[in-house]
XYZ file of C-alpha atoms in Angstrom:
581
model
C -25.292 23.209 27.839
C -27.825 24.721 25.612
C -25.880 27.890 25.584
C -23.072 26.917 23.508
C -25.046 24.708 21.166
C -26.795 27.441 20.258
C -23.542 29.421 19.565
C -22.636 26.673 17.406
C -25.647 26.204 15.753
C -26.002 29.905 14.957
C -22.359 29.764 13.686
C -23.314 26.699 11.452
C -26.336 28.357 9.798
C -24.082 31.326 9.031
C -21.723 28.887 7.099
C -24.259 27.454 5.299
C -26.157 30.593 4.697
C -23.300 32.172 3.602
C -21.107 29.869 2.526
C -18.717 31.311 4.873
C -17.164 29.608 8.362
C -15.870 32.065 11.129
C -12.268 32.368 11.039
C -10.497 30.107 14.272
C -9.788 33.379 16.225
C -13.701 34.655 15.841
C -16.109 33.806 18.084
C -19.949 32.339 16.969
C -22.226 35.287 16.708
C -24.177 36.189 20.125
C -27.276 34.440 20.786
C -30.140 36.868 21.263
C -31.825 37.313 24.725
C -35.186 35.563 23.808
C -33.086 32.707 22.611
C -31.408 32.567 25.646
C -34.164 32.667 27.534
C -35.564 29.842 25.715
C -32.610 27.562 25.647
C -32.046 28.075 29.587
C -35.555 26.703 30.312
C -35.394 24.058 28.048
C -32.069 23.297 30.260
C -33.077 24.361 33.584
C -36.990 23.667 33.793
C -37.109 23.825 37.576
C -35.313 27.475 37.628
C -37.205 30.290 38.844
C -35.563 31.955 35.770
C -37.305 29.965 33.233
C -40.471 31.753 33.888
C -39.361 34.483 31.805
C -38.717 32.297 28.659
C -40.751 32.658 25.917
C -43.964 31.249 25.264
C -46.271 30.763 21.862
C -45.787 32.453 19.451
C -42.648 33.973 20.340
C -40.662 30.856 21.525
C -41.938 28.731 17.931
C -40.644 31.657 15.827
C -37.463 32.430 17.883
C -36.564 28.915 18.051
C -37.620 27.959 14.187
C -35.713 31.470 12.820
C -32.583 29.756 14.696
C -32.627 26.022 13.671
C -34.500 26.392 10.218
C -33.749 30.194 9.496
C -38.049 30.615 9.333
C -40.618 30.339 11.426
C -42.618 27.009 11.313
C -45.843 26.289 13.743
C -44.281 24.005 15.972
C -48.792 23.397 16.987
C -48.229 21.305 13.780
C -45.077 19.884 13.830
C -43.515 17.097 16.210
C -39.702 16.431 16.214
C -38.589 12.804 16.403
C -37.134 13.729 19.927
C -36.847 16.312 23.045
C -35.730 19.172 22.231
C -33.633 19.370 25.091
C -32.015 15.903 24.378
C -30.757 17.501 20.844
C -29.530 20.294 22.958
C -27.420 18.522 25.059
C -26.338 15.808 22.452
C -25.290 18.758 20.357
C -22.885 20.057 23.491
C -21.745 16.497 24.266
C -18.191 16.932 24.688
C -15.896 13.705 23.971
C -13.282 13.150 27.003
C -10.835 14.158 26.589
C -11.939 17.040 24.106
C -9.905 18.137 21.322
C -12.897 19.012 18.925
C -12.494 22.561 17.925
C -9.815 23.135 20.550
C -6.760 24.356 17.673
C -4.004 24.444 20.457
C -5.115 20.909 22.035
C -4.568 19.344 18.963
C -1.632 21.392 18.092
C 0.244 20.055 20.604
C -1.108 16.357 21.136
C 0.199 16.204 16.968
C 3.819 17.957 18.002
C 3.777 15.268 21.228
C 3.447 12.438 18.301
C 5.571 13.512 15.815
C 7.957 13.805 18.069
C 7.888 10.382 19.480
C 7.426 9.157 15.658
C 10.769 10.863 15.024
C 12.269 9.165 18.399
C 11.062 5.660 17.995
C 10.041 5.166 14.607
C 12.747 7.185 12.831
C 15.616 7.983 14.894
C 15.659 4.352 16.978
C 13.609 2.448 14.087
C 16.456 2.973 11.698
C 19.467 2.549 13.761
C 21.597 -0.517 13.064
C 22.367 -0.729 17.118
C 18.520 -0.614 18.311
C 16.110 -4.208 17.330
C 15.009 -4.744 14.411
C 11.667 -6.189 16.244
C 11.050 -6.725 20.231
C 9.286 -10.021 19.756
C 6.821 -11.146 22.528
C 4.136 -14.026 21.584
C 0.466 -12.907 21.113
C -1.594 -13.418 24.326
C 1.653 -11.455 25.933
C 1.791 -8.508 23.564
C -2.554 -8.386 23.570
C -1.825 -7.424 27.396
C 0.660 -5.460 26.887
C -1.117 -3.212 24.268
C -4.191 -3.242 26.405
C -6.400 -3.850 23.219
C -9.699 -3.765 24.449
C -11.649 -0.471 23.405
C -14.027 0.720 26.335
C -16.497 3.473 26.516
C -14.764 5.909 28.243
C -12.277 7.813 26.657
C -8.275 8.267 28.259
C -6.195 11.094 28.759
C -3.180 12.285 27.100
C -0.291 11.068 28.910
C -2.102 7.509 28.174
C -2.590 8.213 24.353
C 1.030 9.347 24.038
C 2.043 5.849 25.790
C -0.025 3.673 23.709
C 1.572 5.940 20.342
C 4.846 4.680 22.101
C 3.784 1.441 22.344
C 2.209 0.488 19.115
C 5.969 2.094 17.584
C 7.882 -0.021 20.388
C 6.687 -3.512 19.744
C 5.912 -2.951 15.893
C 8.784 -4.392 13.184
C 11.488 -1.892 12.316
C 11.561 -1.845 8.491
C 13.072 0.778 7.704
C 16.407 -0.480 10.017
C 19.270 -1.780 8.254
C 18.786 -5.161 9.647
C 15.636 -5.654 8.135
C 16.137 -7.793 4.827
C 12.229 -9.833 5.399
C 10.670 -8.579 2.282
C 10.943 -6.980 -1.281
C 10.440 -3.392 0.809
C 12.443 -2.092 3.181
C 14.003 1.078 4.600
C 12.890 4.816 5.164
C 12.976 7.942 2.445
C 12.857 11.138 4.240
C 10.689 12.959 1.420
C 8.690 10.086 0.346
C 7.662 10.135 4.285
C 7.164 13.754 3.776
C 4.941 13.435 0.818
C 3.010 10.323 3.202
C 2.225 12.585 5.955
C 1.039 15.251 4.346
C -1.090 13.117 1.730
C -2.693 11.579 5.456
C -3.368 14.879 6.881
C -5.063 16.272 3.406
C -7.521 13.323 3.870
C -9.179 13.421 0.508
C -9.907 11.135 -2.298
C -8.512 10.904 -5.607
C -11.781 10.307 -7.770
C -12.792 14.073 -9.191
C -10.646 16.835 -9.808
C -12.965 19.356 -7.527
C -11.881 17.433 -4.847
C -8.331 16.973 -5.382
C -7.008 19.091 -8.202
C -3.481 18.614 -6.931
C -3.278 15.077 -7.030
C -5.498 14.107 -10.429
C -2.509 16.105 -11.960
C 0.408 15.447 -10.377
C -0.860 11.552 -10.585
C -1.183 11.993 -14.780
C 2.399 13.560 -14.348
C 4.116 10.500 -12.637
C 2.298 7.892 -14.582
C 3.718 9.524 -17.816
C 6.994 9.202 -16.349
C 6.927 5.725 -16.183
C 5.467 5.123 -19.233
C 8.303 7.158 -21.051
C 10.501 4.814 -18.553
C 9.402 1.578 -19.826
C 9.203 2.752 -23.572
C 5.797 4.568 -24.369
C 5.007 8.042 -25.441
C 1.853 7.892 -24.628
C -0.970 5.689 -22.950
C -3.095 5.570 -19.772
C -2.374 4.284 -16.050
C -3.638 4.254 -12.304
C -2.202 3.339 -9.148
C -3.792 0.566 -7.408
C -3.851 -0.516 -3.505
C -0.744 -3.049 -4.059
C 0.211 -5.158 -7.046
C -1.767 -7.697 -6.782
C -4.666 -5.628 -7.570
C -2.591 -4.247 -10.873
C -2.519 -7.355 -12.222
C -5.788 -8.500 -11.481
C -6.577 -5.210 -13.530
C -4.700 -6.532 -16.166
C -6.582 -9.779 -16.167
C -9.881 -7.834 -16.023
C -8.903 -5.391 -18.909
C -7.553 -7.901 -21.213
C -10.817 -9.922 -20.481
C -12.904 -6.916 -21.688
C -11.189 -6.430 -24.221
C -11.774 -9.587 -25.956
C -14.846 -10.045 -24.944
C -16.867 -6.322 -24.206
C -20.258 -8.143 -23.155
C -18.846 -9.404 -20.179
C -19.096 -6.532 -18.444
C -23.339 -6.412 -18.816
C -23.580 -10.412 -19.417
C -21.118 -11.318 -16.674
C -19.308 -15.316 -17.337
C -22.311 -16.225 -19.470
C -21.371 -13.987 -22.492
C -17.538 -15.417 -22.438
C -16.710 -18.869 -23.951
C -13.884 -20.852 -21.648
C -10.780 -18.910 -21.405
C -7.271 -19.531 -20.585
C -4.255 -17.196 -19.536
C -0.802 -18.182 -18.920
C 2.108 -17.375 -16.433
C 5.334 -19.107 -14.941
C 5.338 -21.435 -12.307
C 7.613 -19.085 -10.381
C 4.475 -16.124 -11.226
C 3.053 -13.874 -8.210
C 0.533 -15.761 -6.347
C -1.858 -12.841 -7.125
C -2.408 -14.516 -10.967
C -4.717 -17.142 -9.644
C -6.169 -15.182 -6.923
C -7.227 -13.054 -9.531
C -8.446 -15.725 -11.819
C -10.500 -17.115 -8.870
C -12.062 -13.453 -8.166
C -12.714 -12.397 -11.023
C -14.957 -15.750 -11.900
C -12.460 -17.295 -14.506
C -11.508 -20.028 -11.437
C -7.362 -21.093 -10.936
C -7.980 -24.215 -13.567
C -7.907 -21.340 -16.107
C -4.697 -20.607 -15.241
C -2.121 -22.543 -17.424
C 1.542 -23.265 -16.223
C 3.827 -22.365 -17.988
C 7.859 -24.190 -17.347
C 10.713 -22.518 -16.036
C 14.142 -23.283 -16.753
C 17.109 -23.588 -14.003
C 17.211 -19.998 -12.828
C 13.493 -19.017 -12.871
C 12.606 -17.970 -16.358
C 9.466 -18.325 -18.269
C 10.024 -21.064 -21.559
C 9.214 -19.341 -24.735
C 8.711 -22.668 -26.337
C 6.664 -23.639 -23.354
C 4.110 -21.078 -23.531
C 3.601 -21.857 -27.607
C 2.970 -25.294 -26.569
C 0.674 -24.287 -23.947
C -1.095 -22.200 -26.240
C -1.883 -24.801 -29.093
C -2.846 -27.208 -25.884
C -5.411 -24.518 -24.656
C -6.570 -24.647 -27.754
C -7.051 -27.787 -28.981
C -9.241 -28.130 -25.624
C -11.688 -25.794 -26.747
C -10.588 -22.806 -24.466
C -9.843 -19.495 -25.815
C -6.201 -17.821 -24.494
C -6.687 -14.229 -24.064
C -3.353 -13.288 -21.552
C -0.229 -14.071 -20.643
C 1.537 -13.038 -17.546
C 5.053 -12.540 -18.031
C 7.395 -11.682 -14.531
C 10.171 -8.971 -14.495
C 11.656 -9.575 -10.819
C 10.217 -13.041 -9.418
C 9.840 -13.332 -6.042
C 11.864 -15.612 -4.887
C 14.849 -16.199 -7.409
C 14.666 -12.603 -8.737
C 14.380 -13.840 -12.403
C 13.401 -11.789 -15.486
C 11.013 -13.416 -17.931
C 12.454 -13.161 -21.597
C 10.273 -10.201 -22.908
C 11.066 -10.084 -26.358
C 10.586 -14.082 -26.923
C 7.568 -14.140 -24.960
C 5.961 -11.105 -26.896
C 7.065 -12.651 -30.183
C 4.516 -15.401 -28.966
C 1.701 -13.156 -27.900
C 2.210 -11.138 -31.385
C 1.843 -14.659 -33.203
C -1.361 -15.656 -31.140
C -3.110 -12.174 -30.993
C -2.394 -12.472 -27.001
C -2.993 -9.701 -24.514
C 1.090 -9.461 -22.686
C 1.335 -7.967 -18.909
C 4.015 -7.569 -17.253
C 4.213 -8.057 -13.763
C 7.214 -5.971 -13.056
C 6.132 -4.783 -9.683
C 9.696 -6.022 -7.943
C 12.216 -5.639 -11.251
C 10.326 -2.669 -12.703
C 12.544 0.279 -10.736
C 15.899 -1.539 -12.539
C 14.164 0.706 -15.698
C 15.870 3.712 -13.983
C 19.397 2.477 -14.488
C 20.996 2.139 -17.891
C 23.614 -0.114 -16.870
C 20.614 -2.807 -15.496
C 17.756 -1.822 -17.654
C 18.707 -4.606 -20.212
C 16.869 -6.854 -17.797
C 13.263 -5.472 -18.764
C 14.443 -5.436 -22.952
C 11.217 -5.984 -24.626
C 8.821 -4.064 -22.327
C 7.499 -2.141 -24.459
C 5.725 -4.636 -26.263
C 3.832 -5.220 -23.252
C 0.079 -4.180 -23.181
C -0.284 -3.862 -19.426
C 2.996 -3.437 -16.725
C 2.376 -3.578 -13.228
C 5.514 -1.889 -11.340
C 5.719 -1.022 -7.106
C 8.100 1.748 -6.396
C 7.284 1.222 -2.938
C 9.792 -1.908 -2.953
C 12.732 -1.169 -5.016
C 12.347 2.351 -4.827
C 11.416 2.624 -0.862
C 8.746 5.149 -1.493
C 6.680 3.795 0.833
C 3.431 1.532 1.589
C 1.699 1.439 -0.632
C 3.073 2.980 -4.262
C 1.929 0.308 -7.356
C 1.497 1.979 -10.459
C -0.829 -0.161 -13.276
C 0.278 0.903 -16.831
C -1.343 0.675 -20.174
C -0.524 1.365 -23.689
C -3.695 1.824 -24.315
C -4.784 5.484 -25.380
C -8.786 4.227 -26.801
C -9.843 4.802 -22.434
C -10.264 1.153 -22.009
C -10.058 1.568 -18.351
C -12.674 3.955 -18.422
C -14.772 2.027 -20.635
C -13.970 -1.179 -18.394
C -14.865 -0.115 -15.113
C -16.869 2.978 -15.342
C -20.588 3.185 -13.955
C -20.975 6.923 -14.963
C -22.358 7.803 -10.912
C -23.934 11.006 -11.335
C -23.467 11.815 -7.914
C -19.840 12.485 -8.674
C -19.172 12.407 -12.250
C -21.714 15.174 -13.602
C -21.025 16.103 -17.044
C -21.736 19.488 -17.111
C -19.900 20.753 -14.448
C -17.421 23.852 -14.819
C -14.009 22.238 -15.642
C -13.003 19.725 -17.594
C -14.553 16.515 -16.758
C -12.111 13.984 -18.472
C -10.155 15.236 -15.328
C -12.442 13.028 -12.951
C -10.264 9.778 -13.100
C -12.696 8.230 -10.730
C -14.503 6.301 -12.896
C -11.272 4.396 -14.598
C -10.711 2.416 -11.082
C -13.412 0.149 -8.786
C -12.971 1.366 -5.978
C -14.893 4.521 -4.840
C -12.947 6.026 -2.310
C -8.993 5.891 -3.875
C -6.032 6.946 -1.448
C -3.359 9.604 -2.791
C -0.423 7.296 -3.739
C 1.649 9.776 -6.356
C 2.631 12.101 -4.022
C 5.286 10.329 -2.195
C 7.193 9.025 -5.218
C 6.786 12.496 -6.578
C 8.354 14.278 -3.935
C 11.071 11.577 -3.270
C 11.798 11.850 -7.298
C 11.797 15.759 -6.848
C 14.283 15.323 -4.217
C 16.409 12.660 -6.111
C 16.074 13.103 -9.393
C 16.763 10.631 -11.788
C 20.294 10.317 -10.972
C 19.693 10.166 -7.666
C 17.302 6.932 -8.197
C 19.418 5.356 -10.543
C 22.613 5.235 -7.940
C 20.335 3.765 -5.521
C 19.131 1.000 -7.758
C 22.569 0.646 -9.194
C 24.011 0.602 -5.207
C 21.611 -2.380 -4.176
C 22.870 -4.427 -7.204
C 26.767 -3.364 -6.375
C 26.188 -4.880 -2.646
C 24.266 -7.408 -3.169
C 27.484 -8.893 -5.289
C 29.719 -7.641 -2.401
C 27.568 -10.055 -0.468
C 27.356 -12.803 -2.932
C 31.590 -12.870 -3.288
C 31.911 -12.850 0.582
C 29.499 -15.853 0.713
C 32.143 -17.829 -1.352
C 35.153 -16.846 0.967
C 33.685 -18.204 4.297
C 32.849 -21.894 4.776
C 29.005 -22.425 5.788
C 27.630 -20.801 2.883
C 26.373 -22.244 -0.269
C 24.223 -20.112 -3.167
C 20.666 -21.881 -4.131
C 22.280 -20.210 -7.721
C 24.191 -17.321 -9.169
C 21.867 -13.942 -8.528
C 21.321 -11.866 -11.683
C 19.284 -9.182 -9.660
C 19.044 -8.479 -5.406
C 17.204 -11.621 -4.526
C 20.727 -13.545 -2.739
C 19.275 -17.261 -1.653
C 21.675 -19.059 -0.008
C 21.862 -21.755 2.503
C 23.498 -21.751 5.820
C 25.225 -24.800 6.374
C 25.954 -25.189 10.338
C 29.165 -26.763 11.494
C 27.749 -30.313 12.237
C 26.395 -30.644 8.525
C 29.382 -29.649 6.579
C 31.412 -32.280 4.318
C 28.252 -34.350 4.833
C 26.799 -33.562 1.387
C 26.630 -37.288 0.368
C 24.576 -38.370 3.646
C 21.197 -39.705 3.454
C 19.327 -37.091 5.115
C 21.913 -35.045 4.585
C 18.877 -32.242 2.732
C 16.069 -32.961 5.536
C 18.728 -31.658 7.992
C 19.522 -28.767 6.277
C 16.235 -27.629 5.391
C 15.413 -27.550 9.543
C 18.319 -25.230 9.730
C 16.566 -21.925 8.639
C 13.679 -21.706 10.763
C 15.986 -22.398 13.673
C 18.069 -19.694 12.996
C 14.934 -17.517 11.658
C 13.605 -17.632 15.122
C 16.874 -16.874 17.386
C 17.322 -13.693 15.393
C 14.005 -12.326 15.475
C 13.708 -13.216 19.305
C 16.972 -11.653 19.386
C 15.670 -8.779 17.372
C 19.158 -8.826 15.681
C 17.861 -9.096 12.416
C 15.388 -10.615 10.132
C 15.871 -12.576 6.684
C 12.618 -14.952 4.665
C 13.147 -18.251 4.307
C 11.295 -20.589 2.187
C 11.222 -24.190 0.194
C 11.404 -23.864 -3.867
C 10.216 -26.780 -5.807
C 12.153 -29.749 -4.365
C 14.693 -27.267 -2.512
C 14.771 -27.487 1.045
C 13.990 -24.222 2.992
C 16.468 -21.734 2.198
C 17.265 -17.999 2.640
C 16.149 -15.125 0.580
C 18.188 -12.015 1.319
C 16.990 -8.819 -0.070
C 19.186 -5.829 -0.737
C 16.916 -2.772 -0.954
C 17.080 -0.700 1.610
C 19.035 2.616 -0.367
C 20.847 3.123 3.344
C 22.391 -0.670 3.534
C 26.460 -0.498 3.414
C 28.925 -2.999 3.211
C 29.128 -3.315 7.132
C 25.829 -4.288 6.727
C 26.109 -7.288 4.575
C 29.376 -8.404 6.820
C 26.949 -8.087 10.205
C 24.606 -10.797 7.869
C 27.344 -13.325 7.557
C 28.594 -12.544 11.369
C 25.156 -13.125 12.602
C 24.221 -16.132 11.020
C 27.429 -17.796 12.182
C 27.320 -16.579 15.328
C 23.631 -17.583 15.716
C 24.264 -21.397 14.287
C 27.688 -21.820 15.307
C 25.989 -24.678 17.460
C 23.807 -26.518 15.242
């Protein structure tokens, strides 16, 4: 044991001491015969051989000059343990052991990858394979054998619990898979996810990831110049919710600077504004950042979705008039549900007229900016103050890509959220600091999320994006004109973006419009059919109640691999699936 600790210990000093590690082919230097001596009593007490270990003098000064690089009177100095317990902790070898073993982990990561590309990629995007292999939770906690015990497994187990996890895990990348505003798999955006995962670092200084603080700047001005700026700053932020609780936070500060060494006692009562039909995330982030949901005002929504100009000036003079200060308004490019795009230009008339901070929470409708024939959707964006946009949803760059962007060029976010941590953001170090974007963000540690869309984009290009966003809109009205050929299918309203909603109106409900409970019925019709397919694993679609809708479906149309046999399987399915209901 003590043997090859002391090889590695010898090996570490030499890295520290100077500030060079052996190459992977070179072994640790040779541990000299008094040290070995030394190290096999401390081991092997009861050997005969241990007489001939050192003693005094010579086994302090041996043993110091190899831990410490110096002697040190050990008569005068007590470690916090044995000796021979650090020894042996230090050779400890996990089971199995992959530590420091290059050709172990070599080809454990090949045997992954490989069943990544079997069962995640090849299988997980095939439209004749499940979407999902459903099996209820005290089944699939057996299955996966969850418990964690304290001895480690082999291989061949690891490699069938990899399987595993990828077997009973939902497909979304497959063609089936229409659950959510994300869906399917880019190759390069993958690419640009494993290698960001292997790299491991953290995107706070520029010493640390020199790469990534510039190709981040790089893509951020990209989408500024997409939705209208020339200049400005930006971050990307673990989802959009966080974005625009950003937003809420920078506007906030804005207003109101003290609030940031005060706290809620330096700000008067405040009031921001968004839709009815808004992200959730607006009065989550009220709540969290201490303004509370009442501060929250709704604003009305016409028939299909939209934000009320004329609303939100009412609102405002209401605010008002009860002693609250407005400092925001929320405006929604994309809605969730209904797909609908606030009217920017109206809206920012407003906010121009009231001295109002305007975000944009474009994280589902903000990719449409890469086509010209759509972008007409967004007109007015670049009024905006704040846009929050997630090209990991229209865009399928991958979980998770949401991009916060400001007009601002005075380092608000900086002077927002930074704490000035000396530990990391040293001003006199030997590059240019104002490249340590750590301090614009809350967060500490800060995942790589550019380098994904950048290498899909590199891929792609421009073009390339802007026929798949102008693809997903050309099917999704493939899908809506089929609809209204086949009987048993009724829009919830005319789609203007990918969002289709639609009922499915069984056999036994049809001509009955005029009945009584004619709505109750259909509304149980959805989560009927919603569980068949996924137990099925044939395909999945949300459902959901809107206001006083019944449940109806939501179909997405994003995946950039869906085809027209795709949105025909859709209309098969569901009538084959409620053909007796």
């Amino acid at each position: 044991h003590g043997l090859r600790a002391a090889e590695a210990l010898l090996s570490a000093w030499d890295t520290l001491r100077l500030g060079v590690a052996p190459t992977c082919q070179a072994r640790p230097p040779a541990v000299s015969p008094a040290a070995r001596r030394l190290l096999q009593a401390l081991a092997h007490p009861a050997n005969p051989a241990a007489a001939a270990a050192p003693t005094g003098t010579e086994r302090g000064s041996e043993l110091s000059s190899l831990l410490f690089g110096r002697p040190v009177d050990f008569n005068c100095w007590h470690p916090p343990g044995k000796l021979e317990d650090f020894i042996l902790m230090a050779d400890s070898k996990p089971h199995p052991a992959l530590d420091g073993d290059a050709v172990a982990v070599e080809a454990l990561l090949r045997e992954v990858f490989g069943i990544v590309v079997d069962e995640a990629i090849r299988k997980g995007t095939c439209a004749s394979e499940k979407v999902c292999e459903w099996k209820e939770p005290e089944e699939l906690k057996q299955l996966l054998d969850l418990e964690l015990r304290s001895q480690g497994e082999s291989q061949e187990q690891i490699l069938e619990r990899c399987r595993a996890v990828i077997h009973y895990s939902v497909k979304t990348g497959h063609p089936r898979f229409f659950n959510q505003l994300f869906s399917g798999l880019d190759a390069h955006a993958l690419a640009g996810r494993i290698i960001t995962e292997t790299l491991n670092t953290s995107q706070y200084t520029y010493e640390i990831a020199p790469v990534f603080v510039l190709m981040e700047e790089e893509v951020l001005k990209k989408l500024r110049a997409l939705v209208g700026w020339s200049s400005g700053d930006g971050v990307f932020c673990p989802g959009g919710s966080v974005s625009n609780m950003y937003a809420i936070n920078l506007a906030r500060y804005q207003r109101f600077p003290d609030c940031k060494q005060r706290g809620l006692r330096a700000l008067p009562p405040l009031a921001l504004f968004a839709s009815k039909e808004c992200h959730y995330s607006i009065k989550k982030g009220a709540a969290f950042l201490g303004l509370g949901t009442d501060s929250v005002r709704v604003v009305k929504t016409d028939e299909r979705g939209k934000m009320v100009p004329e609303d939100l000036e009412q609102q405002i003079i209401m605010a008002e008039a009860e002693g609250a200060v407005p400092f925001l308004v929320s405006a929604t490019s994309g809605t969730t549900v209904l797909g609908a795009f606030d009217p920017l230009e109206a809206i920012a008339d407003v906010c121009q007229h009231h001295g109002l901070w305007l975000h944009v929470d474009a994280a589902w409708g903000g990719s449409v900016l890469l086509s010209q024939t759509h972008r007409h959707l967004l007109d007015g964006i670049q009024r905006a103050d704040s846009v929050a946009w997630n090209p990991h949803k229209l865009l399928a760059a991958g979980l998770q890509c949401s991009a916060l962007l400001l007009r601002d060029t005075s380092n608000l976010l900086k002077r927002c959220h930074g704490a000035q941590a000396s530990y990391l953001f040293q001003q006199d170090k030997f590059y240019d600091v104002a490249l340590d974007t750590g301090d614009k963000v809350v967060q500490c540690g800060r995942r790589v999320d550019c380098l994904k869309l950048w290498l899909m984009w590199k891929a792609q290009g421009g073009q390339g994006l802007e026929q798949r966003i102008d693809q997903t809109f050309a099917l999704a009205r493939y899908l809506v004109e089929e609809m209204k050929k086949r009987d048993g299918f009724e829009l919830v309203l005319e789609p203007e973006f990918v969002n289709v909603c639609f009922w499915f109106v069984p056999p036994s409900l049809r001509g009955k419009q005029e009945s009584p409970d004619y709505s109750e019925k259909l509304s149980k019709v959805a989560p009927v059919l919603k569980e068949r397919m996924v137990k099925e694993g044939s395909m999945m679609i949300g459902y959901q109640p809107h206001g006083t809708r019944g449940n109806f479906f939501r179909m997405v149309v994003a995946n950039p691999s869906l085809t027209l046999a795709d949105m025909d399987f859709l209309l098969d399915e569901l009538e084959r699936l409620g053909q007796d209901l």
